[in-house]
Coordinates of C-alpha atoms and ligand atoms in Angstrom, one line a residue:
M1 CA -16.9 -6.6 -21.4
K2 CA -18.1 -9.6 -19.6
P3 CA -16.6 -9.6 -16.1
V4 CA -14.5 -12.6 -15.5
Y5 CA -15.9 -13.3 -12.1
Y6 CA -19.5 -13.8 -13.4
T7 CA -18.3 -16.4 -15.9
L8 CA -16.4 -18.1 -12.9
I9 CA -19.3 -18.1 -10.6
L10 CA -21.3 -19.5 -13.5
L11 CA -18.7 -22.3 -14.1
L12 CA -18.3 -22.9 -10.4
L13 CA -21.9 -23.1 -9.4
I14 CA -23.9 -23.9 -12.4
T15 CA -22.1 -26.1 -14.8
S16 CA -25.2 -28.2 -14.2
C17 CA -27.9 -25.9 -15.3
K18 CA -26.0 -23.9 -18.0
N19 CA -28.3 -21.2 -19.5
T20 CA -31.6 -22.3 -18.2
P21 CA -32.3 -21.0 -14.8
Q22 CA -33.6 -23.6 -12.5
K23 CA -37.3 -23.4 -11.5
T24 CA -37.8 -22.5 -7.8
P25 CA -39.3 -25.7 -6.4
E26 CA -42.7 -25.9 -5.1
Q27 CA -41.5 -27.1 -1.7
T28 CA -41.3 -24.2 0.7
I29 CA -41.1 -26.0 4.0
G30 CA -37.9 -27.8 4.4
L31 CA -37.2 -31.1 6.3
T32 CA -38.2 -30.7 10.0
S33 CA -36.8 -32.6 12.9
K34 CA -37.1 -32.7 16.7
N35 CA -33.6 -33.3 17.8
A36 CA -30.9 -32.9 15.3
M37 CA -30.1 -32.0 11.7
V38 CA -27.3 -32.1 9.1
V39 CA -27.6 -30.1 5.9
S40 CA -24.9 -30.5 3.2
A41 CA -24.1 -30.6 -0.4
R42 CA -24.4 -34.4 -0.6
K43 CA -27.1 -36.8 0.8
E44 CA -24.1 -39.3 1.6
A45 CA -22.4 -36.7 3.8
S46 CA -25.6 -35.6 5.6
L47 CA -26.4 -39.3 6.3
I48 CA -22.9 -40.0 7.7
G49 CA -23.0 -36.8 9.8
T50 CA -26.4 -37.9 11.2
A51 CA -25.3 -41.4 11.8
I52 CA -22.5 -40.0 14.0
L53 CA -24.9 -37.9 16.0
K54 CA -27.1 -41.0 16.4
Q55 CA -24.1 -42.8 17.9
G56 CA -24.0 -40.1 20.7
G57 CA -21.5 -37.9 18.9
N58 CA -21.8 -34.1 19.0
V59 CA -21.6 -31.4 16.2
F60 CA -17.8 -31.6 16.3
D61 CA -17.7 -35.3 15.8
A62 CA -20.3 -34.8 13.1
M63 CA -18.2 -32.1 11.5
M64 CA -15.2 -34.4 11.0
A65 CA -17.5 -37.1 9.6
T66 CA -19.4 -34.7 7.3
E67 CA -16.4 -32.8 6.1
L68 CA -14.3 -35.9 5.2
A69 CA -17.5 -37.5 3.7
L70 CA -17.8 -34.5 1.4
A71 CA -14.2 -35.0 0.5
V72 CA -15.3 -38.4 -0.8
A73 CA -18.8 -37.7 -2.2
Y74 CA -18.3 -34.2 -3.4
P75 CA -14.7 -33.8 -4.7
Y76 CA -15.9 -30.7 -6.6
A77 CA -15.5 -28.7 -3.4
G78 CA -15.2 -31.2 -0.5
N79 CA -11.6 -31.8 0.3
L80 CA -8.5 -32.9 2.0
G81 CA -6.5 -30.5 -0.1
G82 CA -8.2 -27.2 0.7
G83 CA -9.3 -25.3 3.9
G84 CA -12.2 -23.6 5.5
F85 CA -13.8 -21.9 8.5
M86 CA -16.1 -23.1 11.3
V87 CA -18.2 -21.1 13.6
Y88 CA -19.7 -22.7 16.6
R89 CA -22.2 -22.0 19.4
L90 CA -22.4 -24.5 22.3
N91 CA -25.6 -25.2 24.2
N92 CA -24.4 -23.1 27.1
G93 CA -24.1 -20.1 24.8
D94 CA -20.3 -20.2 24.4
I95 CA -19.3 -19.1 20.9
G96 CA -16.0 -19.5 18.9
A97 CA -14.5 -19.8 15.5
L98 CA -11.9 -22.0 13.8
D99 CA -9.6 -20.9 11.0
Y100 CA -8.3 -23.7 8.9
R101 CA -7.6 -21.5 5.9
E102 CA -4.7 -22.3 3.5
K103 CA -1.5 -20.4 3.8
A104 CA 1.0 -19.1 1.3
P105 CA 4.1 -21.4 1.2
M106 CA 7.4 -20.1 2.6
A107 CA 8.8 -19.6 -0.8
A108 CA 5.8 -17.4 -2.0
T109 CA 6.7 -13.8 -3.0
K110 CA 4.5 -10.8 -3.5
T111 CA 5.1 -10.8 -7.3
M112 CA 5.0 -14.5 -7.9
Y113 CA 2.1 -14.2 -10.4
L114 CA 3.5 -11.3 -12.3
D115 CA 5.6 -11.3 -15.5
Q116 CA 8.7 -9.2 -16.1
D117 CA 6.5 -6.2 -17.1
G118 CA 4.6 -6.4 -13.9
N119 CA 1.5 -7.9 -15.6
V120 CA -0.6 -10.8 -14.1
I121 CA 0.4 -14.1 -15.7
P122 CA -3.0 -15.7 -16.9
D123 CA -3.9 -18.9 -15.1
K124 CA -0.8 -19.0 -12.8
S125 CA -2.7 -18.3 -9.6
T126 CA -5.8 -20.6 -10.6
L127 CA -4.4 -23.6 -12.5
G128 CA -1.9 -26.3 -11.4
S129 CA 0.8 -26.5 -8.8
M130 CA 1.7 -22.9 -8.3
A131 CA -1.9 -22.0 -7.4
I132 CA -1.9 -24.3 -4.3
G133 CA -1.9 -22.9 -0.8
V134 CA -0.7 -25.1 2.1
P135 CA -4.0 -27.2 2.9
G136 CA -5.7 -26.7 6.2
T137 CA -8.6 -29.1 6.2
V138 CA -7.1 -32.0 8.0
A139 CA -5.6 -29.7 10.7
G140 CA -9.1 -28.1 11.0
V141 CA -11.1 -31.2 11.7
F142 CA -8.6 -32.6 14.0
A143 CA -8.4 -29.2 15.9
A144 CA -12.1 -29.1 16.4
H145 CA -12.2 -32.8 17.5
K146 CA -9.3 -32.4 19.9
K147 CA -11.1 -29.5 21.7
F148 CA -14.6 -30.7 21.6
G149 CA -15.0 -34.2 20.2
T150 CA -16.3 -37.1 22.2
L151 CA -16.1 -40.2 19.9
P152 CA -13.0 -41.9 18.8
I153 CA -11.5 -41.0 15.4
A154 CA -11.8 -44.6 14.3
T155 CA -15.6 -44.6 15.0
I156 CA -16.1 -41.3 13.2
L157 CA -14.1 -42.3 10.0
E158 CA -15.4 -45.8 9.8
P159 CA -18.4 -44.8 7.6
V160 CA -16.4 -42.4 5.7
I161 CA -13.8 -45.0 4.7
A162 CA -16.5 -47.5 4.0
L163 CA -18.1 -44.9 1.6
A164 CA -14.8 -44.4 -0.2
K165 CA -14.4 -48.1 -0.7
R166 CA -18.1 -48.7 -1.6
G167 CA -18.1 -45.8 -4.0
V168 CA -20.4 -42.9 -4.6
V169 CA -23.1 -42.8 -7.3
V170 CA -22.5 -39.9 -9.8
T171 CA -25.5 -37.4 -9.9
E172 CA -26.6 -35.7 -13.0
K173 CA -25.2 -32.4 -11.8
Q174 CA -21.8 -34.1 -10.8
A175 CA -21.5 -35.9 -14.2
K176 CA -21.9 -32.5 -15.9
H177 CA -19.2 -30.8 -13.6
I178 CA -16.8 -33.6 -14.4
Q179 CA -17.3 -33.6 -18.1
A180 CA -17.0 -29.8 -18.1
K181 CA -13.7 -29.9 -16.4
R182 CA -12.0 -32.8 -18.2
P183 CA -10.0 -30.6 -20.7
L184 CA -8.5 -28.8 -17.7
F185 CA -7.8 -32.1 -15.8
Q186 CA -5.9 -33.2 -19.0
K187 CA -4.1 -29.8 -19.2
V188 CA -2.9 -29.8 -15.6
N189 CA -2.1 -33.5 -14.8
K190 CA 0.8 -35.4 -16.4
D191 CA -1.1 -38.7 -16.1
T192 CA -4.7 -39.6 -16.6
I193 CA -6.5 -39.1 -13.4
L194 CA -9.6 -41.0 -11.9
F195 CA -11.9 -38.2 -13.0
D196 CA -10.7 -37.9 -16.5
A197 CA -13.0 -40.7 -17.7
D198 CA -16.5 -40.7 -19.3
W199 CA -18.3 -40.7 -16.0
K200 CA -22.1 -40.6 -16.4
A201 CA -25.0 -40.2 -14.0
N202 CA -25.7 -43.3 -12.0
D203 CA -22.1 -44.7 -12.5
T204 CA -20.4 -45.4 -9.2
I205 CA -17.0 -44.0 -8.6
K206 CA -14.9 -46.0 -6.0
Y207 CA -12.1 -44.2 -4.1
P208 CA -9.7 -46.9 -2.8
V209 CA -6.7 -44.7 -2.6
L210 CA -8.6 -42.0 -0.7
A211 CA -9.8 -44.8 1.7
R212 CA -6.2 -45.7 2.4
T213 CA -5.2 -42.0 3.1
L214 CA -8.1 -41.8 5.5
E215 CA -7.2 -45.1 7.3
H216 CA -3.6 -43.4 7.7
L217 CA -5.3 -40.5 9.4
V218 CA -7.1 -43.0 11.8
K219 CA -3.7 -44.5 12.7
H220 CA -1.5 -41.3 12.8
G221 CA -3.9 -38.4 13.4
K222 CA -3.2 -34.9 12.2
D223 CA 0.6 -35.5 12.1
G224 CA 0.0 -38.4 9.8
F225 CA -0.9 -35.8 7.2
Y226 CA 1.5 -33.0 7.9
Q227 CA 4.4 -35.0 8.6
G228 CA 6.0 -38.4 7.6
E229 CA 5.0 -40.5 4.6
I230 CA 2.0 -38.5 3.3
A231 CA 3.7 -35.1 3.7
K232 CA 6.7 -36.4 1.8
T233 CA 4.5 -37.9 -1.0
L234 CA 2.5 -34.7 -1.3
A235 CA 5.4 -32.2 -1.2
T236 CA 7.3 -34.4 -3.8
F237 CA 4.2 -34.6 -6.0
I238 CA 3.6 -30.8 -5.9
Q239 CA 7.3 -30.0 -6.6
D240 CA 7.5 -32.7 -9.4
N241 CA 4.6 -30.7 -11.0
G242 CA 6.5 -27.4 -10.6
G243 CA 5.2 -26.1 -7.4
I244 CA 6.9 -24.7 -4.4
I245 CA 5.3 -26.3 -1.3
T246 CA 7.7 -28.2 0.9
E247 CA 7.5 -30.8 3.7
E248 CA 8.5 -27.9 6.0
D249 CA 5.5 -25.9 4.9
L250 CA 3.2 -28.8 5.7
A251 CA 4.9 -29.4 9.0
N252 CA 4.4 -25.7 10.0
Y253 CA 0.7 -25.7 9.3
E254 CA -1.6 -25.0 12.2
A255 CA -5.3 -24.4 12.4
K256 CA -6.1 -21.3 14.5
W257 CA -8.9 -20.5 17.0
R258 CA -10.3 -17.1 16.3
T259 CA -12.8 -14.8 18.2
P260 CA -15.8 -14.5 15.9
V261 CA -17.2 -11.2 14.7
V262 CA -20.4 -10.5 16.8
F263 CA -22.9 -7.8 16.1
N264 CA -26.6 -7.0 16.8
Y265 CA -29.4 -6.5 14.3
D266 CA -32.7 -5.7 15.8
D267 CA -33.2 -8.4 18.4
L268 CA -30.8 -10.7 16.7
K269 CA -27.2 -11.4 17.7
V270 CA -25.2 -12.5 14.7
I271 CA -22.0 -14.5 15.1
S272 CA -19.9 -14.9 12.1
M273 CA -16.4 -15.5 10.8
A274 CA -13.5 -13.2 11.7
P275 CA -10.5 -12.4 9.4
P276 CA -8.8 -13.9 7.4
S277 CA -12.3 -14.2 6.2
S278 CA -14.0 -10.9 5.2
G279 CA -17.4 -12.5 5.8
G280 CA -18.2 -11.5 9.3
I281 CA -17.0 -7.9 9.0
C282 CA -18.7 -7.3 5.6
L283 CA -21.9 -8.9 6.8
G284 CA -21.7 -6.8 10.0
E285 CA -21.1 -3.6 8.0
I286 CA -23.9 -4.3 5.6
M287 CA -26.4 -5.3 8.3
T288 CA -25.5 -2.2 10.5
M289 CA -25.8 0.1 7.5
I290 CA -29.3 -1.2 6.6
A291 CA -30.7 -1.5 10.1
P292 CA -32.2 1.9 10.2
Y293 CA -34.4 1.3 7.1
D294 CA -37.7 -0.5 7.4
L295 CA -37.1 -3.2 4.9
S296 CA -40.2 -5.3 5.8
T297 CA -42.5 -2.3 5.0
Y298 CA -40.6 -1.8 1.6
G299 CA -41.3 -5.5 0.8
H300 CA -39.2 -8.4 -0.2
N301 CA -37.1 -7.7 -3.3
S302 CA -38.9 -4.4 -3.8
T303 CA -37.1 -1.6 -5.5
K304 CA -36.4 0.3 -2.3
A305 CA -35.2 -2.9 -0.4
I306 CA -32.8 -3.7 -3.3
Q307 CA -31.6 -0.2 -3.5
I308 CA -30.7 0.0 0.3
I309 CA -29.1 -3.5 0.3
T310 CA -27.2 -2.6 -2.8
E311 CA -25.9 0.6 -1.5
A312 CA -24.7 -1.0 1.7
E313 CA -23.1 -3.8 -0.1
R314 CA -21.3 -1.4 -2.4
R315 CA -19.8 0.4 0.6
A316 CA -18.9 -2.7 2.5
Y317 CA -17.0 -4.3 -0.4
A318 CA -15.1 -1.1 -1.1
D319 CA -13.9 -1.3 2.6
R320 CA -13.2 -5.1 2.1
S321 CA -10.8 -4.4 -0.7
Y322 CA -8.7 -1.9 1.2
Y323 CA -8.7 -2.9 4.9
L324 CA -9.0 -6.6 5.0
G325 CA -6.4 -9.3 5.0
D326 CA -4.8 -11.9 7.3
P327 CA -4.9 -10.4 10.8
D328 CA -1.6 -12.1 11.7
F329 CA 0.0 -9.9 9.1
V330 CA -2.1 -6.6 8.9
E331 CA -3.8 -4.5 11.4
I332 CA -7.5 -4.4 10.7
P333 CA -9.5 -1.6 12.2
S334 CA -12.5 -4.0 13.0
E335 CA -14.0 -2.0 15.7
R336 CA -14.2 1.0 13.7
L337 CA -15.4 -0.6 10.6
L338 CA -18.3 -2.1 12.6
S339 CA -19.1 1.1 14.6
E340 CA -22.6 2.5 14.1
A341 CA -21.3 6.1 13.8
Y342 CA -18.9 5.2 10.9
L343 CA -21.5 3.1 9.2
K344 CA -24.2 5.8 9.6
D345 CA -21.9 8.3 8.0
R346 CA -21.0 5.9 5.2
M347 CA -24.7 5.8 4.2
S348 CA -25.2 9.6 4.6
D349 CA -25.1 10.2 0.9
V350 CA -27.6 7.4 -0.2
S351 CA -30.6 8.6 -2.1
F352 CA -33.7 6.6 -3.1
D353 CA -33.7 8.8 -6.3
K354 CA -30.4 7.8 -7.7
A355 CA -27.8 5.0 -7.4
T356 CA -24.4 6.0 -6.1
L357 CA -21.7 5.4 -8.7
S358 CA -19.0 2.9 -7.5
S359 CA -16.4 5.1 -9.3
S360 CA -17.4 8.0 -7.0
L361 CA -16.8 5.9 -4.0
K362 CA -13.8 4.3 -2.3
H363 CA -13.1 2.7 1.1
G364 CA -14.3 4.9 4.0
N365 CA -11.8 6.7 6.3
V366 CA -11.2 4.8 9.4
E367 CA -8.5 6.1 11.6
L368 CA -6.2 3.2 12.5
V369 CA -5.3 2.8 16.2
E370 CA -1.7 3.2 15.1
S371 CA -0.3 4.7 12.0
D372 CA -1.2 3.4 9.4
E373 CA -16.0 -24.3 -5.6
T374 CA -16.6 -24.2 -1.9
T375 CA -19.2 -25.9 0.0
H376 CA -21.1 -25.2 3.2
Y377 CA -22.8 -27.4 5.8
S378 CA -24.8 -26.7 8.9
I379 CA -25.3 -29.1 11.8
V380 CA -27.4 -28.8 15.0
D381 CA -27.1 -31.8 17.4
Q382 CA -29.4 -33.4 19.9
Y383 CA -27.7 -31.5 22.8
G384 CA -28.3 -28.0 21.3
N385 CA -24.9 -27.3 19.9
A386 CA -24.6 -25.8 16.5
I387 CA -21.9 -25.3 13.9
A388 CA -21.8 -23.6 10.6
V389 CA -18.9 -24.7 8.3
T390 CA -17.7 -23.5 5.0
T391 CA -14.9 -25.4 3.2
T392 CA -13.4 -25.0 -0.2
L393 CA -10.7 -25.9 -2.8
N394 CA -11.6 -22.4 -4.2
G395 CA -12.5 -23.1 -7.9
A396 CA -14.2 -26.3 -8.9
Y397 CA -11.7 -29.2 -8.2
G398 CA -9.3 -26.5 -7.0
S399 CA -6.1 -26.3 -9.1
K400 CA -7.4 -29.3 -11.0
L401 CA -4.1 -31.0 -9.8
Y402 CA -5.0 -34.3 -8.5
C403 CA -2.6 -36.5 -6.4
S404 CA -3.3 -40.0 -7.6
E405 CA -1.1 -41.5 -5.0
L406 CA -3.1 -40.0 -2.1
G407 CA -6.5 -39.7 -3.8
F408 CA -7.4 -36.0 -3.7
F409 CA -7.4 -32.6 -5.4
L410 CA -5.3 -29.7 -4.4
N411 CA -6.7 -26.1 -4.0
N412 CA -6.1 -22.9 -6.1
E413 CA -6.6 -20.7 -3.0
M414 CA -3.6 -18.6 -3.9
D415 CA -5.9 -16.6 -6.3
D416 CA -7.7 -15.2 -3.3
F417 CA -4.7 -13.1 -2.7
S418 CA -4.3 -9.9 -4.6
S419 CA -1.7 -10.6 -7.1
K420 CA -1.5 -7.0 -8.1
P421 CA -3.2 -4.0 -6.5
G422 CA -6.4 -3.0 -8.4
E423 CA -6.3 -6.2 -10.6
P424 CA -9.4 -8.4 -10.1
N425 CA -9.0 -12.0 -9.1
M426 CA -11.3 -14.8 -10.5
F427 CA -14.3 -13.4 -8.5
G428 CA -13.7 -9.8 -9.8
L429 CA -12.6 -8.8 -6.3
I430 CA -10.0 -6.2 -6.1
G431 CA -7.5 -6.1 -3.3
A432 CA -4.7 -4.0 -2.0
E433 CA -1.7 -4.2 0.3
A434 CA -3.7 -5.7 3.2
N435 CA -4.2 -8.8 1.0
S436 CA -0.9 -8.9 -0.9
I437 CA 1.1 -12.2 -1.0
A438 CA 3.6 -13.0 1.8
P439 CA 5.2 -16.3 3.0
Q440 CA 3.0 -18.0 5.5
K441 CA 0.2 -15.6 5.1
R442 CA -3.5 -16.6 4.8
M443 CA -5.4 -15.3 1.8
L444 CA -8.5 -13.1 2.4
S445 CA -11.8 -15.2 2.0
S446 CA -15.5 -14.3 1.6
M447 CA -16.6 -17.4 3.4
T448 CA -19.3 -16.5 5.9
P449 CA -20.3 -19.4 8.1
T450 CA -22.8 -17.8 10.5
I451 CA -24.9 -18.5 13.6
V452 CA -27.7 -16.2 14.7
E453 CA -29.2 -16.0 18.2
K454 CA -32.6 -14.7 19.0
N455 CA -33.4 -13.8 22.7
G456 CA -30.3 -15.5 23.8
A457 CA -31.1 -18.7 22.1
L458 CA -30.0 -20.5 19.0
Y459 CA -32.0 -19.2 16.0
M460 CA -30.2 -20.2 12.7
T461 CA -27.0 -21.7 11.4
V462 CA -26.3 -20.7 7.8
G463 CA -23.7 -20.4 5.1
T464 CA -23.0 -21.0 1.3
P465 CA -20.5 -21.3 -1.4
G466 CA -20.2 -18.6 -4.2
G467 CA -17.0 -16.7 -4.0
S468 CA -17.8 -13.1 -3.6
T469 CA -21.5 -13.6 -3.6
I470 CA -21.2 -15.6 -0.4
I471 CA -21.7 -12.7 2.0
T472 CA -24.6 -11.3 0.3
S473 CA -26.3 -14.7 -0.1
V474 CA -26.0 -15.3 3.7
L475 CA -27.3 -11.7 4.2
Q476 CA -30.4 -12.3 2.2
T477 CA -31.2 -15.6 3.9
I478 CA -31.1 -14.0 7.3
L479 CA -33.2 -11.1 6.1
N480 CA -35.7 -13.3 4.4
V481 CA -36.4 -15.1 7.7
H482 CA -36.1 -12.1 10.0
E483 CA -37.6 -9.3 7.9
F484 CA -39.9 -11.2 5.6
N485 CA -41.1 -13.9 7.8
M486 CA -40.0 -16.9 5.8
G487 CA -39.2 -20.4 6.9
M488 CA -35.6 -21.7 6.2
Q489 CA -36.4 -23.6 3.0
E490 CA -38.5 -20.6 1.7
A491 CA -35.7 -18.2 2.6
V492 CA -33.2 -20.4 0.7
N493 CA -35.5 -20.8 -2.3
A494 CA -36.0 -17.1 -2.7
P495 CA -34.2 -15.3 -5.7
R496 CA -30.9 -13.6 -5.0
F497 CA -29.1 -10.6 -6.1
H498 CA -25.6 -9.3 -5.5
H499 CA -23.6 -6.1 -5.6
Q500 CA -19.8 -5.9 -4.7
W501 CA -18.8 -2.3 -5.4
L502 CA -16.8 -3.3 -8.6
P503 CA -18.0 -4.0 -11.2
D504 CA -20.7 -1.5 -10.6
E505 CA -23.8 -3.6 -11.3
I506 CA -26.5 -5.7 -9.7
L507 CA -26.1 -9.3 -10.5
M508 CA -29.6 -11.0 -10.4
E509 CA -30.8 -14.5 -10.8
P510 CA -32.6 -14.2 -14.2
N511 CA -36.3 -14.2 -14.8
K512 CA -37.0 -14.3 -11.1
F513 CA -37.3 -10.6 -10.3
N514 CA -40.3 -8.4 -11.0
H515 CA -40.0 -6.6 -14.4
E516 CA -41.3 -3.3 -13.0
T517 CA -38.7 -3.4 -10.2
I518 CA -35.9 -3.9 -12.7
L519 CA -37.1 -0.9 -14.8
E520 CA -37.4 1.3 -11.7
L521 CA -33.9 0.4 -10.6
E522 CA -32.5 1.0 -14.1
Q523 CA -34.2 4.5 -14.2
K524 CA -32.5 5.3 -11.0
G525 CA -29.1 4.5 -12.6
Y526 CA -28.5 0.9 -11.5
L527 CA -27.0 -1.4 -14.1
I528 CA -28.8 -4.9 -13.9
N529 CA -27.0 -8.0 -15.0
E530 CA -29.5 -10.9 -15.3
K531 CA -27.3 -12.8 -17.9
D532 CA -24.2 -14.1 -16.2
A533 CA -25.3 -16.0 -13.0
P534 CA -28.2 -18.4 -13.5
I535 CA -27.8 -19.1 -9.8
I536 CA -26.2 -17.3 -6.9
G537 CA -25.0 -19.4 -4.0
R538 CA -26.2 -22.7 -2.6
V539 CA -27.3 -22.0 0.9
D540 CA -27.6 -24.7 3.5
G541 CA -29.1 -23.6 6.8
I542 CA -31.1 -24.7 9.8
L543 CA -33.7 -22.7 11.6
K544 CA -34.8 -23.3 15.2
R545 CA -38.6 -22.5 15.1
E546 CA -40.6 -21.1 18.0
D547 CA -41.9 -24.6 18.9
G548 CA -38.3 -25.8 19.2
T549 CA -38.3 -28.0 16.0
L550 CA -35.6 -27.6 13.5
E551 CA -36.3 -26.7 9.9
A552 CA -33.7 -27.2 7.3
G553 CA -33.1 -25.2 4.2
A554 CA -31.2 -27.3 1.6
D555 CA -30.6 -25.4 -1.7
Y556 CA -32.3 -26.8 -4.7
R557 CA -29.7 -25.1 -6.7
G558 CA -27.4 -28.0 -5.9
D559 CA -27.8 -31.7 -4.9
D560 CA -28.0 -30.4 -1.2
T561 CA -29.9 -32.6 1.2
A562 CA -31.0 -32.4 4.8
I563 CA -31.2 -35.4 7.1
G564 CA -32.5 -35.1 10.6
F565 CA -34.0 -37.1 13.5
Ligands
DON1 O1 -12.5 -18.1 0.3 C1 -13.3 -17.6 -0.7 O2 -13.8 -16.6 -0.5 C2 -13.3 -18.3 -1.9 N1 -12.1 -19.2 -2.1 C3 -14.5 -19.1 -2.0 C4 -14.7 -19.9 -3.4 C5 -16.0 -20.3 -3.7 O3 -17.0 -20.0 -2.9 C6 -16.2 -21.1 -4.9 N2 -17.6 -21.6 -5.0 N3 -18.4 -21.3 -5.7

């Protein structure tokens, strides 16, 4: 049976390249710059982010500009109606993380996606008004700006509003995304929405309503979204479409500063996102589990390297499904999960001769102290500050419900909760009690915005979309640079594979891995799936090279573009 999540990853990431895998580009050195760099899913957003830096703004000013420009230029995943995570490292070495993840509405219940017999109701957590979590993006960009921003909001939003009014040229990939989703836009929305038209590559879509919403934010700030006119319009719209989000839910939403997950790998210090994202803990578990093995000697994408990484991924994702959820609701044994002793023990039964079967493996035993279509952008500014930001509506265009009065799509992030223990979500991820639905709880994420330091200095900022494959794509990009001496663009271009405990198979980008290696892995008991994901992830990263210059890695798998100066 074809796992649902592969189909979803395929639909989310690759509507543009259907069954033909994209050829890895010749270009192996990314754009380089001396001072600053923005890498994002759209050129328009990278240009606007860079323009804000050129006006003297810092990474946090550029974050607001880039994030909101993506809401205009990349409605597939850029958003006002979704949420995200940001990890930062200041030029003085201070680090931190911002959680602007969506929350379950107050009227949410544990069994809201189950029928009378306790079965999951198809599509209810993914399509339309019931799939929506209370959006966090506006709170996120305003929280980051309030703490660290230097330019006035009006200055930052001026080019974004101008872009919305001027319009954005549709790319080939975007035209395909829109056409592929038109039947769902029609199914979910009562009226014909802006995107339900025969948009073709090179057409220009103008966003006057979104421009008006953004102008409202310039005048009224964060509260202009979560209270008053916009909040009333939004809550009424969602309820008129059968949803349960209220004005009170919006008024209660706050972004939260979190302490990032930090761990060492060789001479690197990795700084990544804390729960409610599983990204940092899973990345930390995997990297600590593989650290004792000499990957560079095994060789890039060699049988032994793939085996070790796969076995570590299998174990980390099993832990994810059991232990991880919103830290405001569940106690997460982070320290134990990341401890070397625990992870060494977790790998003690790994053999190079034979694959571990996922069915023979569950989450590890960690004693608790008490009883019991996303997009990523990376920015480095001319002052040496860095951010890694991943933001999402979850699926492509989220719930597909588009608020025409305000000009944006609403997320379907509620599907990231575990609707029923043991039942896979759209990424095939299985959850348990820790990630069950509760009012005001944040759903567990895989988003892994990550910054890496080397010798106490900034080394990389990296991240990607891709649902459950996010963590393993970030992992491989870091390893490609550190273990296999690649530059950032080369590391981003390199073929990717993925294992997530269940289903028990290695997902591989097709026709990119050595045939002999695949045969060897199969002989050792690994199931290889080269069919279902023509591409895995769309990584955007920046590497600070030894000579101090910045090198971008903008993923050829999307329309991703780096701009620097
Ligand atoms: O937070 C998460 O893990 C998911 N909502 C991310 C979704 C995603 O990456 C979709 N893009 N391909």
